[in-house]
Amino acid sequence: MNFEIKGGNLPVVTVTLNSGESMFTESGGMSWMSENIRMETNTKGGLMKGLRRTLAGDSLFMTTYTAEQNNSQISFCSSYPGEIKALTLQQGQSIICQKSSFLAGESSLDVDMYFKKNIGVGFFGGEGFILQKISGPGTAFIEMDGAMVEYDLAPGQVIKIDQGHIGMFEESVSFDIQAVKGMKNIFLSGEGLFLATLKGPGKVWLQTMPMSRLVQLVAASLPPR
C-alpha cells in the first residue's frame, strides 16, 4: 500500500492498493476510486461494536474496499478544512483521538470508543467521556481541524490546553482537567472554568482551529434576522 496526501487545507488522501489489499471507512466516507475495487458494508465486528463506534462519532456501518487488481486507487477527502495525518500503528499500539477524527485505514485496524472514567473530564474537559481509540496493526488516516502542532512530552511534563484543541495523543499520555484560578481569569479571560491537561510521557497532536470554534466565528459574522 502506498498513499499521497495533497490538497492543502482541504486535503485528500489517495491510496494505491495491490490486489487483495483493502481499506475501510465509515459509511459514505469514500470520495472516488478505480473501477476494480470491491465494496462490502457491514458493522465490522458486530452490532455492539458498531453501536460503540457511533458513540465515538463514527457510523454504525463501515465499508471495506478491496482491490481486485494491482495499482487500484481510492481517495478519501477530509470532511472540513484542516490536515490529514497518517499514522502507522504496530500490533498492540493505540492512539486516542477526538470524536469523528478517523477518516480511513487499513482493514487490519480496530476502531472503538475510548471511555474516559474521570467524571470531571466527562463534564468539563471538552472532549467528554467518550473519545475514539484506534489500535494497530496498520496505517490510519486521521482528520485534524486546522493546522496540526506536535509535542513530545517527557515523563511528568504537563501542557494545559484550551478545550477543543486536543486532536489526539498516545495512550501513555494522561488526560485530565484543571480549574482556572482567580475570579478575574474565570470571567474575563474567555477560557472558561476549566482547561484540559495532558501529562507525559508520549506524543500529543494539537489542532489550531477546532470545528466548534469555527462554527462560533461564522455564526457571529452572520447578519441578525
PDB file of C-alpha atoms in Angstrom:
ATOM      1  CA  MET A   1       0.000   0.000   0.000  1.00  0.00           C
ATOM      2  CA  ASN A   2       1.200   3.479  -0.939  1.00  0.00           C
ATOM      3  CA  PHE A   3      -0.504   6.817  -0.332  1.00  0.00           C
ATOM      4  CA  GLU A   4      -0.278  10.513  -1.158  1.00  0.00           C
ATOM      5  CA  ILE A   5      -1.833  13.395   0.768  1.00  0.00           C
ATOM      6  CA  LYS A   6      -2.420  16.633  -1.128  1.00  0.00           C
ATOM      7  CA  GLY A   7      -4.901  19.487  -1.373  1.00  0.00           C
ATOM      8  CA  GLY A   8      -3.511  21.992   1.159  1.00  0.00           C
ATOM      9  CA  ASN A   9      -6.010  22.907   3.873  1.00  0.00           C
ATOM     10  CA  LEU A  10      -8.766  20.978   2.055  1.00  0.00           C
ATOM     11  CA  PRO A  11      -6.834  17.709   1.905  1.00  0.00           C
ATOM     12  CA  VAL A  12      -7.437  14.375   0.242  1.00  0.00           C
ATOM     13  CA  VAL A  13      -5.507  11.128   0.704  1.00  0.00           C
ATOM     14  CA  THR A  14      -5.207   8.844  -2.334  1.00  0.00           C
ATOM     15  CA  VAL A  15      -4.224   5.254  -1.558  1.00  0.00           C
ATOM     16  CA  THR A  16      -2.772   2.879  -4.151  1.00  0.00           C
ATOM     17  CA  LEU A  17      -3.607  -0.756  -3.418  1.00  0.00           C
ATOM     18  CA  ASN A  18      -2.289  -4.004  -4.801  1.00  0.00           C
ATOM     19  CA  SER A  19      -4.586  -6.946  -5.460  1.00  0.00           C
ATOM     20  CA  GLY A  20      -6.123  -8.245  -2.234  1.00  0.00           C
ATOM     21  CA  GLU A  21      -5.254  -5.175  -0.135  1.00  0.00           C
ATOM     22  CA  SER A  22      -8.151  -3.359   1.493  1.00  0.00           C
ATOM     23  CA  MET A  23      -9.160  -0.166   3.290  1.00  0.00           C
ATOM     24  CA  PHE A  24     -12.209   0.710   5.340  1.00  0.00           C
ATOM     25  CA  THR A  25     -14.031   3.885   6.286  1.00  0.00           C
ATOM     26  CA  GLU A  26     -17.334   4.921   7.800  1.00  0.00           C
ATOM     27  CA  SER A  27     -20.441   4.804   5.632  1.00  0.00           C
ATOM     28  CA  GLY A  28     -20.205   7.495   2.931  1.00  0.00           C
ATOM     29  CA  GLY A  29     -16.512   8.201   3.580  1.00  0.00           C
ATOM     30  CA  MET A  30     -15.167   7.279   0.135  1.00  0.00           C
ATOM     31  CA  SER A  31     -14.738  10.137  -2.388  1.00  0.00           C
ATOM     32  CA  TRP A  32     -13.638   8.399  -5.628  1.00  0.00           C
ATOM     33  CA  MET A  33     -11.970   5.144  -6.678  1.00  0.00           C
ATOM     34  CA  SER A  34     -10.865   2.923  -9.542  1.00  0.00           C
ATOM     35  CA  GLU A  35     -13.414   0.590 -11.097  1.00  0.00           C
ATOM     36  CA  ASN A  36     -11.712  -2.648  -9.968  1.00  0.00           C
ATOM     37  CA  ILE A  37     -12.375  -2.203  -6.244  1.00  0.00           C
ATOM     38  CA  ARG A  38     -14.961  -4.327  -4.453  1.00  0.00           C
ATOM     39  CA  MET A  39     -17.179  -2.809  -1.728  1.00  0.00           C
ATOM     40  CA  GLU A  40     -18.575  -4.605   1.329  1.00  0.00           C
ATOM     41  CA  THR A  41     -20.610  -2.848   4.016  1.00  0.00           C
ATOM     42  CA  ASN A  42     -21.240  -4.311   7.474  1.00  0.00           C
ATOM     43  CA  THR A  43     -20.945  -3.438  11.159  1.00  0.00           C
ATOM     44  CA  LYS A  44     -17.272  -4.622  11.204  1.00  0.00           C
ATOM     45  CA  GLY A  45     -17.149  -6.507  14.480  1.00  0.00           C
ATOM     46  CA  GLY A  46     -20.839  -6.961  15.182  1.00  0.00           C
ATOM     47  CA  LEU A  47     -23.785  -4.811  16.223  1.00  0.00           C
ATOM     48  CA  MET A  48     -22.476  -3.931  19.679  1.00  0.00           C
ATOM     49  CA  LYS A  49     -19.113  -2.883  18.242  1.00  0.00           C
ATOM     50  CA  GLY A  50     -20.933  -0.723  15.709  1.00  0.00           C
ATOM     51  CA  LEU A  51     -23.013   0.919  18.433  1.00  0.00           C
ATOM     52  CA  ARG A  52     -19.873   1.660  20.448  1.00  0.00           C
ATOM     53  CA  ARG A  53     -18.371   3.368  17.399  1.00  0.00           C
ATOM     54  CA  THR A  54     -21.445   5.573  16.978  1.00  0.00           C
ATOM     55  CA  LEU A  55     -20.863   6.900  20.500  1.00  0.00           C
ATOM     56  CA  ALA A  56     -17.363   7.898  19.390  1.00  0.00           C
ATOM     57  CA  GLY A  57     -18.664   9.802  16.383  1.00  0.00           C
ATOM     58  CA  ASP A  58     -18.468   7.210  13.584  1.00  0.00           C
ATOM     59  CA  SER A  59     -21.251   5.462  11.711  1.00  0.00           C
ATOM     60  CA  LEU A  60     -22.878   2.176  12.706  1.00  0.00           C
ATOM     61  CA  PHE A  61     -21.817   0.595   9.417  1.00  0.00           C
ATOM     62  CA  MET A  62     -18.335   0.535   7.918  1.00  0.00           C
ATOM     63  CA  THR A  63     -17.479  -0.060   4.265  1.00  0.00           C
ATOM     64  CA  THR A  64     -14.428  -2.112   3.275  1.00  0.00           C
ATOM     65  CA  TYR A  65     -12.873  -1.548  -0.170  1.00  0.00           C
ATOM     66  CA  THR A  66     -10.745  -4.395  -1.566  1.00  0.00           C
ATOM     67  CA  ALA A  67      -8.583  -4.093  -4.680  1.00  0.00           C
ATOM     68  CA  GLU A  68      -9.113  -6.778  -7.301  1.00  0.00           C
ATOM     69  CA  GLN A  69      -6.018  -5.845  -9.298  1.00  0.00           C
ATOM     70  CA  ASN A  70      -2.696  -4.091  -8.719  1.00  0.00           C
ATOM     71  CA  ASN A  71      -2.392  -0.289  -8.747  1.00  0.00           C
ATOM     72  CA  SER A  72      -6.039   0.305  -7.851  1.00  0.00           C
ATOM     73  CA  GLN A  73      -6.627   3.730  -6.320  1.00  0.00           C
ATOM     74  CA  ILE A  74      -9.127   5.043  -3.785  1.00  0.00           C
ATOM     75  CA  SER A  75      -9.404   8.564  -2.355  1.00  0.00           C
ATOM     76  CA  PHE A  76     -10.806   9.923   0.894  1.00  0.00           C
ATOM     77  CA  CYS A  77     -11.420  13.668   1.297  1.00  0.00           C
ATOM     78  CA  SER A  78     -11.330  15.495   4.616  1.00  0.00           C
ATOM     79  CA  SER A  79     -14.751  16.498   5.964  1.00  0.00           C
ATOM     80  CA  TYR A  80     -13.611  20.025   6.905  1.00  0.00           C
ATOM     81  CA  PRO A  81     -10.634  22.400   6.439  1.00  0.00           C
ATOM     82  CA  GLY A  82      -7.557  21.050   8.181  1.00  0.00           C
ATOM     83  CA  GLU A  83      -4.940  18.330   7.808  1.00  0.00           C
ATOM     84  CA  ILE A  84      -4.851  14.583   7.305  1.00  0.00           C
ATOM     85  CA  LYS A  85      -2.270  12.771   9.443  1.00  0.00           C
ATOM     86  CA  ALA A  86      -1.053   9.278   8.511  1.00  0.00           C
ATOM     87  CA  LEU A  87      -0.106   7.071  11.467  1.00  0.00           C
ATOM     88  CA  THR A  88       1.315   3.554  11.207  1.00  0.00           C
ATOM     89  CA  LEU A  89       0.461   1.602  14.352  1.00  0.00           C
ATOM     90  CA  GLN A  90       2.122  -1.633  15.396  1.00  0.00           C
ATOM     91  CA  GLN A  91       0.374  -4.668  16.897  1.00  0.00           C
ATOM     92  CA  GLY A  92      -0.939  -3.648  20.325  1.00  0.00           C
ATOM     93  CA  GLN A  93      -0.242   0.078  19.755  1.00  0.00           C
ATOM     94  CA  SER A  94      -3.169   2.505  20.091  1.00  0.00           C
ATOM     95  CA  ILE A  95      -3.875   6.199  19.650  1.00  0.00           C
ATOM     96  CA  ILE A  96      -6.638   8.222  21.362  1.00  0.00           C
ATOM     97  CA  CYS A  97      -8.409  10.770  19.146  1.00  0.00           C
ATOM     98  CA  GLN A  98     -11.197  13.296  19.273  1.00  0.00           C
ATOM     99  CA  LYS A  99     -14.623  12.134  18.121  1.00  0.00           C
ATOM    100  CA  SER A 100     -15.137  11.614  14.367  1.00  0.00           C
ATOM    101  CA  SER A 101     -11.426  12.021  13.579  1.00  0.00           C
ATOM    102  CA  PHE A 102     -10.944   8.594  11.935  1.00  0.00           C
ATOM    103  CA  LEU A 103     -11.074   9.103   8.162  1.00  0.00           C
ATOM    104  CA  ALA A 104      -9.950   5.732   6.772  1.00  0.00           C
ATOM    105  CA  GLY A 105      -7.437   2.975   7.400  1.00  0.00           C
ATOM    106  CA  GLU A 106      -6.187  -0.487   6.578  1.00  0.00           C
ATOM    107  CA  SER A 107      -8.675  -3.253   7.289  1.00  0.00           C
ATOM    108  CA  SER A 108      -6.375  -4.731   9.974  1.00  0.00           C
ATOM    109  CA  LEU A 109      -7.057  -1.736  12.271  1.00  0.00           C
ATOM    110  CA  ASP A 110      -9.588  -1.712  15.081  1.00  0.00           C
ATOM    111  CA  VAL A 111     -11.703   1.410  15.723  1.00  0.00           C
ATOM    112  CA  ASP A 112     -13.555   1.576  19.020  1.00  0.00           C
ATOM    113  CA  MET A 113     -14.730   4.090  21.592  1.00  0.00           C
ATOM    114  CA  TYR A 114     -12.450   5.137  24.443  1.00  0.00           C
ATOM    115  CA  PHE A 115     -14.370   5.658  27.671  1.00  0.00           C
ATOM    116  CA  LYS A 116     -12.849   8.244  29.999  1.00  0.00           C
ATOM    117  CA  LYS A 117     -13.925   7.273  33.520  1.00  0.00           C
ATOM    118  CA  ASN A 118     -12.872  10.542  35.190  1.00  0.00           C
ATOM    119  CA  ILE A 119     -16.217  12.276  35.773  1.00  0.00           C
ATOM    120  CA  GLY A 120     -14.541  15.689  35.890  1.00  0.00           C
ATOM    121  CA  VAL A 121     -13.159  15.185  32.401  1.00  0.00           C
ATOM    122  CA  GLY A 122     -16.550  13.938  31.269  1.00  0.00           C
ATOM    123  CA  PHE A 123     -18.415  17.071  32.270  1.00  0.00           C
ATOM    124  CA  PHE A 124     -15.784  19.788  31.933  1.00  0.00           C
ATOM    125  CA  GLY A 125     -12.955  18.559  29.724  1.00  0.00           C
ATOM    126  CA  GLY A 126     -14.461  19.466  26.370  1.00  0.00           C
ATOM    127  CA  GLU A 127     -13.877  16.039  24.842  1.00  0.00           C
ATOM    128  CA  GLY A 128     -16.490  14.319  27.005  1.00  0.00           C
ATOM    129  CA  PHE A 129     -16.486  10.831  28.473  1.00  0.00           C
ATOM    130  CA  ILE A 130     -16.026   9.111  25.138  1.00  0.00           C
ATOM    131  CA  LEU A 131     -13.161   9.548  22.701  1.00  0.00           C
ATOM    132  CA  GLN A 132     -12.044   7.410  19.770  1.00  0.00           C
ATOM    133  CA  LYS A 133      -9.467   4.633  20.136  1.00  0.00           C
ATOM    134  CA  ILE A 134      -7.650   3.301  17.072  1.00  0.00           C
ATOM    135  CA  SER A 135      -5.495   0.190  17.520  1.00  0.00           C
ATOM    136  CA  GLY A 136      -2.949  -1.448  15.226  1.00  0.00           C
ATOM    137  CA  PRO A 137      -1.572  -3.052  13.293  1.00  0.00           C
ATOM    138  CA  GLY A 138      -1.996  -0.897  10.207  1.00  0.00           C
ATOM    139  CA  THR A 139      -1.938   2.635   8.820  1.00  0.00           C
ATOM    140  CA  ALA A 140      -4.706   5.033   9.853  1.00  0.00           C
ATOM    141  CA  PHE A 141      -5.582   8.415   8.358  1.00  0.00           C
ATOM    142  CA  ILE A 142      -6.767  10.939  10.937  1.00  0.00           C
ATOM    143  CA  GLU A 143      -8.564  14.256  10.290  1.00  0.00           C
ATOM    144  CA  MET A 144      -7.454  17.343  12.223  1.00  0.00           C
ATOM    145  CA  ASP A 145      -9.224  20.724  12.459  1.00  0.00           C
ATOM    146  CA  GLY A 146      -6.980  23.470  11.080  1.00  0.00           C
ATOM    147  CA  ALA A 147      -3.205  23.034  11.210  1.00  0.00           C
ATOM    148  CA  MET A 148      -1.520  20.409  13.379  1.00  0.00           C
ATOM    149  CA  VAL A 149       1.123  21.002  16.061  1.00  0.00           C
ATOM    150  CA  GLU A 150       3.006  18.032  17.555  1.00  0.00           C
ATOM    151  CA  TYR A 151       4.587  17.828  21.004  1.00  0.00           C
ATOM    152  CA  ASP A 152       6.629  15.021  22.531  1.00  0.00           C
ATOM    153  CA  LEU A 153       6.038  15.227  26.285  1.00  0.00           C
ATOM    154  CA  ALA A 154       8.675  13.969  28.702  1.00  0.00           C
ATOM    155  CA  PRO A 155       7.625  11.869  31.723  1.00  0.00           C
ATOM    156  CA  GLY A 156       5.712  14.134  34.110  1.00  0.00           C
ATOM    157  CA  GLN A 157       5.637  17.079  31.684  1.00  0.00           C
ATOM    158  CA  VAL A 158       2.234  18.792  31.590  1.00  0.00           C
ATOM    159  CA  ILE A 159       0.694  21.005  28.932  1.00  0.00           C
ATOM    160  CA  LYS A 160      -2.513  23.000  29.577  1.00  0.00           C
ATOM    161  CA  ILE A 161      -4.852  23.333  26.636  1.00  0.00           C
ATOM    162  CA  ASP A 162      -7.980  25.299  25.834  1.00  0.00           C
ATOM    163  CA  GLN A 163     -10.902  22.932  25.317  1.00  0.00           C
ATOM    164  CA  GLY A 164     -11.272  21.559  21.802  1.00  0.00           C
ATOM    165  CA  HIS A 165      -7.649  21.955  20.674  1.00  0.00           C
ATOM    166  CA  ILE A 166      -6.766  18.360  21.580  1.00  0.00           C
ATOM    167  CA  GLY A 167      -6.601  16.341  18.369  1.00  0.00           C
ATOM    168  CA  MET A 168      -5.054  13.077  19.538  1.00  0.00           C
ATOM    169  CA  PHE A 169      -2.492  11.644  21.923  1.00  0.00           C
ATOM    170  CA  GLU A 170      -0.674   8.397  22.619  1.00  0.00           C
ATOM    171  CA  GLU A 171      -2.240   6.022  25.121  1.00  0.00           C
ATOM    172  CA  SER A 172       0.639   6.625  27.544  1.00  0.00           C
ATOM    173  CA  VAL A 173      -0.439  10.273  27.979  1.00  0.00           C
ATOM    174  CA  SER A 174      -2.790  11.122  30.890  1.00  0.00           C
ATOM    175  CA  PHE A 175      -5.795  13.330  30.084  1.00  0.00           C
ATOM    176  CA  ASP A 176      -7.402  15.393  32.848  1.00  0.00           C
ATOM    177  CA  ILE A 177      -8.925  18.815  33.563  1.00  0.00           C
ATOM    178  CA  GLN A 178      -7.816  21.630  35.863  1.00  0.00           C
ATOM    179  CA  ALA A 179      -9.810  24.554  37.225  1.00  0.00           C
ATOM    180  CA  VAL A 180      -8.742  28.053  36.183  1.00  0.00           C
ATOM    181  CA  LYS A 181      -7.553  30.009  39.234  1.00  0.00           C
ATOM    182  CA  GLY A 182      -8.726  33.545  40.023  1.00  0.00           C
ATOM    183  CA  MET A 183     -12.166  35.086  39.560  1.00  0.00           C
ATOM    184  CA  LYS A 184     -10.932  37.639  37.006  1.00  0.00           C
ATOM    185  CA  ASN A 185      -9.320  34.880  34.969  1.00  0.00           C
ATOM    186  CA  ILE A 186     -12.523  32.846  35.052  1.00  0.00           C
ATOM    187  CA  PHE A 187     -14.841  35.656  33.964  1.00  0.00           C
ATOM    188  CA  LEU A 188     -12.586  37.881  31.819  1.00  0.00           C
ATOM    189  CA  SER A 189     -10.021  35.627  30.123  1.00  0.00           C
ATOM    190  CA  GLY A 190     -12.525  33.892  27.844  1.00  0.00           C
ATOM    191  CA  GLU A 191     -11.045  30.495  28.734  1.00  0.00           C
ATOM    192  CA  GLY A 192     -13.984  29.373  30.907  1.00  0.00           C
ATOM    193  CA  LEU A 193     -13.809  27.499  34.198  1.00  0.00           C
ATOM    194  CA  PHE A 194     -11.518  24.666  33.169  1.00  0.00           C
ATOM    195  CA  LEU A 195      -8.515  23.854  31.000  1.00  0.00           C
ATOM    196  CA  ALA A 196      -7.618  20.406  29.727  1.00  0.00           C
ATOM    197  CA  THR A 197      -4.266  18.966  30.823  1.00  0.00           C
ATOM    198  CA  LEU A 198      -2.123  16.352  29.117  1.00  0.00           C
ATOM    199  CA  LYS A 199       0.699  14.741  31.089  1.00  0.00           C
ATOM    200  CA  GLY A 200       3.565  12.806  29.530  1.00  0.00           C
ATOM    201  CA  PRO A 201       5.239  10.657  28.569  1.00  0.00           C
ATOM    202  CA  GLY A 202       4.077  10.462  24.980  1.00  0.00           C
ATOM    203  CA  LYS A 203       3.242  12.346  21.819  1.00  0.00           C
ATOM    204  CA  VAL A 204       0.412  14.854  21.572  1.00  0.00           C
ATOM    205  CA  TRP A 205      -1.107  16.369  18.431  1.00  0.00           C
ATOM    206  CA  LEU A 206      -2.996  19.661  18.834  1.00  0.00           C
ATOM    207  CA  GLN A 207      -5.247  21.366  16.289  1.00  0.00           C
ATOM    208  CA  THR A 208      -5.264  25.109  15.651  1.00  0.00           C
ATOM    209  CA  MET A 209      -8.913  25.622  14.650  1.00  0.00           C
ATOM    210  CA  PRO A 210     -11.452  23.330  16.367  1.00  0.00           C
ATOM    211  CA  MET A 211     -14.618  22.941  14.348  1.00  0.00           C
ATOM    212  CA  SER A 212     -16.671  24.253  17.281  1.00  0.00           C
ATOM    213  CA  ARG A 213     -14.612  27.470  17.292  1.00  0.00           C
ATOM    214  CA  LEU A 214     -15.010  27.867  13.521  1.00  0.00           C
ATOM    215  CA  VAL A 215     -18.788  27.460  13.815  1.00  0.00           C
ATOM    216  CA  GLN A 216     -18.887  30.132  16.527  1.00  0.00           C
ATOM    217  CA  LEU A 217     -16.905  32.582  14.396  1.00  0.00           C
ATOM    218  CA  VAL A 218     -19.101  32.004  11.335  1.00  0.00           C
ATOM    219  CA  ALA A 219     -22.294  32.339  13.403  1.00  0.00           C
ATOM    220  CA  ALA A 220     -21.052  35.617  14.939  1.00  0.00           C
ATOM    221  CA  SER A 221     -20.421  37.098  11.489  1.00  0.00           C
ATOM    222  CA  LEU A 222     -23.918  36.368  10.172  1.00  0.00           C
ATOM    223  CA  PRO A 223     -26.248  39.375   9.979  1.00  0.00           C
ATOM    224  CA  PRO A 224     -29.070  39.410  12.536  1.00  0.00           C
ATOM    225  CA  ARG A 225     -32.504  38.419  11.325  1.00  0.00           C
TER     226      ARG A 225
END
